[in-house]
Amino acid sequence: MTLNRDARIGRSALLLLLSEEKEYQEDLISNTNWSFCEGKVGSMEAQKVVAAIETAAKNNHIIDKDLYREGHALYHAIIEALHGVTRGEVQLGSVLRTVGLTFAVLRGSPYENKAEGEWIAVALYGTIGAPVKGAEHETIGLGINHI
Amino acid sequence: MTLNRDARIGRSALLLLLSEEKEYQEDLISNTNWSFCEGKVGSMEAQKVVAAIETAAKNNHIIDKDLYREGHALYHAIIEALHGVTRGEVQLGSVLRTVGLTFAVLRGSPYENKAEGEWIAVALYGTIGAPVKGAEHETIGLGINHI
Amino acid sequence: MTLNRDARIGRSALLLLLSEEKEYQEDLISNTNWSFCEGKVGSMEAQKVVAAIETAAKNNHIIDKDLYREGHALYHAIIEALHGVTRGEVQLGSVLRTVGLTFAVLRGSPYENKAEGEWIAVALYGTIGAPVKGAEHETIGLGINHI
Amino acid sequence: MTLNRDARIGRSALLLLLSEEKEYQEDLISNTNWSFCEGKVGSMEAQKVVAAIETAAKNNHIIDKDLYREGHALYHAIIEALHGVTRGEVQLGSVLRTVGLTFAVLRGSPYENKAEGEWIAVALYGTIGAPVKGAEHETIGLGINHI
Amino acid sequence: MTLNRDARIGRSALLLLLSEEKEYQEDLISNTNWSFCEGKVGSMEAQKVVAAIETAAKNNHIIDKDLYREGHALYHAIIEALHGVTRGEVQLGSVLRTVGLTFAVLRGSPYENKAEGEWIAVALYGTIGAPVKGAEHETIGLGINHI
Amino acid sequence: MTLNRDARIGRSALLLLLSEEKEYQEDLISNTNWSFCEGKVGSMEAQKVVAAIETAAKNNHIIDKDLYREGHALYHAIIEALHGVTRGEVQLGSVLRTVGLTFAVLRGSPYENKAEGEWIAVALYGTIGAPVKGAEHETIGLGINHI
Ligand SMILES: [Mg+2]
Ligand SMILES: [Mg+2]
Ligand SMILES: [Mg+2]
Ligand SMILES: [Mg+2]
Ligand SMILES: [Mg+2]
Ligand SMILES: [Mg+2]
């Protein structure tokens, strides 16, 4: 059940966000049969971050919007990624902070054994801080789940 | 107090870990006056991860080992990064899981206003899972603190 | 201070919720001098779940509404039960999820030694999930406190 | 994607533990094609609880021991169930407490739509308290995951 | 059920620790019928902190060692106080930190209404930090429970 | 890097809140060159507690409102103090409870080695409980950070 070094979906999801050029994205499109989407969300409400990611993943057909099974896999991956972003309490406005995030959702097969099937990665990158322009620092999160 | 897009220490610390070639590292050395170090640690004990990062940062003079002030800044950045890695409880062996991580510690000045001074970023990338070869998935964490 | 196997208030509170017929409830009424109440609450707001249980327990005289001591015992039992329901963050709508719960509050004497006095059990059973019909799975929580 | 009232795997897993007679178990065997196992574990170390459940589930072929995908689903269900048991910190001996638990792992298809596939439920019931005979109260946990 | 300003057990428990002279302690002995004890504990293991407080409270007859009811009240007050000390994870050595604490356990009647009965306060004051002499800062915790 | 016993900023910040007379405050003003401020806040919303402390600290020039570095140090000290107050979830109204707090923010140099520089202490003392007059008990929190 070894992870395939050439198929690390978490690393790829994060590089989609950290790369400055579109090259990395085009590379993924050409060399894999993974599906992925990207987006942006800024909010003081954690539920809006969750909703933005879920909506993007459904609209871009990364998950089947009619299967709870897939929504459940995505939801837990999102919450895990938010732990990295919030580092303690999965709370934003209720502790007087806000985020400006880019996100990527990527669905692929990271294991050498085909029976391991598909997994989903949710990567978040951006800033977190006070609701005051510039009073913020970088933040990152990654959630991985079987789907 | 705006973040300088060309001086994002969190992004840089993570790219040090995600880049396959040494180019990114050399680039940082040439174009910034930041200090940074990298290392690896695998353990079922969270305290060994903390210790490995602290030791590397002190031995490479990223922080002054004789100033608690700097050790305190680093410690909280490490714990914040571990939140991203563990996503819920900052526990490894006590909930029967283990990590294999690469880490980078980077000290630099990410804000346009020089008065914002130096900050420290701790980035973690690797795998987390059962203490069984291959039963693991990727994980990422980032902690940022003023120093 | 051994627990009396025939007086397990946590098990009883949960069986009140899981039993399909009224038999279990009638059995409790006949064979014990415990007091208990049951109810339902569906919400995206955790405070409404807390309020519904507190109100039912007071209106049904499970606790004395004029004694903070008893309200305090109940409150902590409710929050402990919510930990089982939410499994990580005691949050609902703020992480975009909702619950549909039945609850039981039961007050009795579970220990063989009469000096151990009365204890309170709060049991929760129902579903948790996205605010979309059917996108949910079961969830359970139990809180126990001395009163 | 509605939950099938006659196929609530969480309720069934818990009733396996709470029922005094073997009738409930035999009923499940006759009327469903679900697989399940039961066991006991007492420990001050949370990792021993995790290990006991994982071992039982693998030895009884509830999950395929060679697929990380299934181990991952089970692991997260176990940790979620432990949240209900521990209600705050997923810690036992490190905060000077111990558990005596029965557990059930049940794999079945709880949704009316067959495409929702199989899910796994981990139920825990027993006592938690000080490492002193009788200084303990009841505790319950349930974790549910897609598999 | 108003708190009696002259009978604030939390404030008193903490002042026992923060006062430099024995005056405050003698004052409590003369003017109240509360029972209290004080002690010290230094450890990298949270369970040793819990054990030291429990032992002192039992040996000094603040709680009845034969009643689980009282041990349960004390235990939860200790864990609540440890939340203030640890501020995030109730962990010490497992995240490579250690504490040097003084503690006070105080049992009294803080409410004007006599029916509110007795309550217990656990106060902690000292330092937390790296297992290196001097690499530490102050920390405080308070837990309150009905008994 | 030893803590100076005569310069314990956490103890001082808390004594500012617990002392009944103004003497302690005047003493601090005469004998140290520390800066500090005090205030009150009552709310069911944690963000209002955070905002009240931040505003007081800025208006009283304890921190430089134009430096994110200082705001960041204060913010984390506030959140750490709130852990002591909330003991589990940094939530108030969302779990149906409210606080009435006094707070002190104190900036000073607690270490013998001058190179350790300035640190900030945030102390909180008051009551927490149900949104019902009198249904509350005492609570305390302390956060310390380098600045
Ligand atoms: Mg996982
Ligand atoms: Mg920060
Ligand atoms: Mg308990
Ligand atoms: Mg779930
Ligand atoms: Mg309380
Ligand atoms: Mg600290």
Short mmCIF file of C-alpha atoms in Angstrom, two decimals, chain A residues 3 7-12 110-111 121 142-144, chain B residues 18 85 87 125-128 136-140, chain D residues 68:
data_model
loop_
_atom_site.label_atom_id
_atom_site.label_comp_id
_atom_site.label_asym_id
_atom_site.label_seq_id
_atom_site.Cartn_x
_atom_site.Cartn_y
_atom_site.Cartn_z
CA LEU A 3 2.48 5.89 -1.48
CA ALA A 7 1.36 10.70 -7.20
CA ARG A 8 1.44 12.67 -3.98
CA ILE A 9 -1.92 14.44 -4.11
CA GLY A 10 -1.31 16.57 -1.01
CA ARG A 11 1.95 17.98 -2.35
CA SER A 12 0.31 18.61 -5.73
CA PRO A 110 -1.84 8.22 -4.65
CA TYR A 111 -1.03 4.59 -3.90
CA ALA A 121 -6.84 16.33 -0.90
CA LEU A 142 -4.07 20.14 4.24
CA GLY A 143 -6.72 17.46 4.65
CA ILE A 144 -6.57 14.02 3.03
CA LEU B 18 8.20 20.48 -1.59
CA VAL B 85 0.07 17.77 11.00
CA ARG B 87 -5.49 17.92 12.89
CA TYR B 125 5.76 18.00 5.33
CA GLY B 126 5.65 14.24 5.27
CA THR B 127 3.40 11.34 6.16
CA ILE B 128 1.26 10.34 9.11
CA GLU B 136 0.00 6.47 5.87
CA HIS B 137 -1.00 9.60 3.99
CA GLU B 138 0.55 13.02 3.49
CA THR B 139 0.41 15.78 6.07
CA ILE B 140 1.47 19.41 6.26
CA TYR D 68 -4.90 1.05 3.94
#
